Amino acid sequence: SWEILESMIKYSEDFYQSLGIPYRTVKIVSGELNNAAAKKYDMEGWFPGDKEGKGQYRELVSCSNCTSYQSRAMNIKFGFKPTDPYCHMLNSTLCATERFLCCLVENYQEDGGIRVPRALVPFMLGQEFLPFVKAPRKEEKPKGKK
């Protein structure tokens, strides 16, 4: 299961590399793991804009090996005999849709619209740019007493 965990995080890295999304992979320290996970990686994507005008990394992918913790609770084994071993369970969020789309938009936004990453152009019927339908709203100053 340890080799599978490494391949799962590699697939996630390949996915974000193919889209040109800047990211970093973080191995979670044991003191921060929940009871289920024996080892966990987070991949954080770069979000270039925020209210302060500084970018930051935010979690896009979480990938963990829970070994037999979950399978023991659900009695999932390799076979039907009481002596059969419990299987190891792993999980990974390759693409949390909302977070991923926010990251994609922030990284590819240009004046007038969103540039489509090269890897996605074939799935967009060749469209390379998505223009804004309306101009972005201007920030209004709060109205208050004078």
XYZ file of C-alpha atoms in Angstrom:
146
model
C 0.000 0.000 0.000
C 2.951 2.323 0.527
C 3.959 2.092 -3.151
C 0.359 2.766 -4.185
C 0.288 5.888 -1.990
C 3.420 7.200 -3.710
C 1.921 6.520 -7.149
C -1.316 8.281 -6.147
C 0.502 11.482 -5.169
C 2.579 11.220 -8.373
C -0.634 11.051 -10.466
C -1.865 14.166 -8.680
C 1.405 15.974 -9.370
C 1.278 14.931 -13.040
C -2.300 16.237 -13.298
C -1.451 19.696 -11.951
C 1.797 19.858 -13.936
C -0.143 19.131 -17.137
C -2.316 22.163 -16.396
C 0.583 24.437 -15.506
C -0.687 24.997 -11.956
C 2.134 25.876 -9.542
C 1.997 23.591 -6.508
C 3.976 22.139 -3.656
C 3.685 18.722 -2.018
C 3.702 18.618 1.778
C 4.225 15.466 3.846
C 2.036 15.829 6.936
C 3.873 15.319 10.231
C 2.647 12.500 12.466
C 1.324 14.860 15.143
C -1.087 16.375 12.611
C -2.504 13.061 11.324
C -5.965 11.885 12.315
C -6.469 8.424 13.839
C -7.097 6.781 10.455
C -4.127 7.985 8.397
C -0.728 6.345 8.828
C 0.831 8.661 6.230
C -0.607 11.664 4.436
C 0.413 14.116 1.743
C -1.248 17.404 0.883
C -0.710 19.153 -2.413
C -1.133 22.882 -2.216
C -1.815 24.925 -5.329
C -0.657 28.498 -5.784
C -3.429 31.091 -5.592
C -1.804 34.313 -6.856
C -4.409 36.810 -5.679
C -6.083 37.590 -2.417
C -7.445 40.674 -0.677
C -3.999 41.798 0.470
C -2.570 41.398 -3.022
C -0.261 38.581 -1.910
C -0.559 35.043 -3.151
C -0.601 31.928 -1.050
C -0.610 28.152 -1.285
C -3.881 26.401 -0.435
C -4.756 22.717 -0.216
C -6.020 21.130 -3.437
C -5.241 17.449 -2.877
C -5.142 15.252 0.193
C -3.735 11.746 -0.215
C -3.436 9.238 2.621
C -2.786 5.605 3.489
C -5.062 4.444 6.304
C -3.539 0.941 6.314
C -6.053 -1.399 7.989
C -7.653 1.178 10.319
C -10.840 1.614 8.246
C -11.033 -1.976 7.008
C -10.925 -3.296 10.586
C -13.859 -1.048 11.498
C -15.829 -2.352 8.484
C -14.495 -5.921 8.675
C -13.161 -5.854 5.093
C -10.663 -8.663 4.502
C -8.829 -10.461 1.712
C -11.189 -13.419 1.831
C -13.835 -14.797 4.164
C -11.906 -16.742 6.804
C -11.363 -15.177 10.231
C -7.601 -15.545 9.727
C -7.568 -13.635 6.411
C -5.764 -10.269 6.644
C -7.513 -6.908 6.591
C -6.915 -4.911 3.441
C -5.241 -1.512 3.415
C -7.377 1.451 2.378
C -6.095 4.577 0.667
C -7.773 7.758 -0.487
C -6.933 10.773 -2.585
C -8.796 13.828 -3.766
C -7.355 14.390 -7.224
C -9.640 17.265 -8.056
C -11.828 18.985 -5.467
C -13.918 20.777 -8.077
C -14.553 24.168 -6.462
C -11.032 24.635 -5.092
C -9.513 23.447 -8.359
C -11.619 25.819 -10.470
C -10.768 28.769 -8.206
C -7.068 27.964 -8.547
C -7.349 27.533 -12.312
C -9.180 30.840 -12.744
C -6.737 32.738 -10.521
C -3.731 31.361 -12.384
C -5.115 31.902 -15.888
C -7.103 35.125 -15.530
C -6.091 37.899 -17.917
C -7.584 41.241 -18.853
C -10.903 40.455 -20.445
C -11.172 36.764 -19.589
C -9.598 33.429 -18.758
C -6.900 31.739 -20.838
C -7.663 28.018 -21.240
C -4.698 25.800 -20.251
C -3.191 24.068 -23.294
C -4.084 20.593 -21.939
C -7.780 21.554 -21.757
C -8.127 23.214 -25.190
C -9.095 19.930 -26.945
C -11.916 19.482 -24.416
C -13.095 23.048 -25.076
C -13.567 22.407 -28.830
C -10.380 24.339 -29.560
C -11.390 27.452 -27.634
C -8.275 29.001 -26.098
C -9.805 32.001 -24.336
C -13.044 32.493 -22.383
C -13.979 36.179 -22.486
C -15.797 37.799 -19.601
C -19.447 38.442 -20.432
C -19.526 41.499 -18.183
C -16.744 43.704 -16.937
C -15.632 42.859 -13.389
C -17.446 44.785 -10.664
C -15.614 47.738 -9.248
C -15.199 47.629 -5.512
C -17.517 50.083 -3.850
C -16.600 52.080 -0.801
C -18.849 51.332 2.166
C -21.661 53.819 2.576
C -21.939 55.311 6.005
C -22.675 58.453 7.939
C -20.613 61.481 7.060
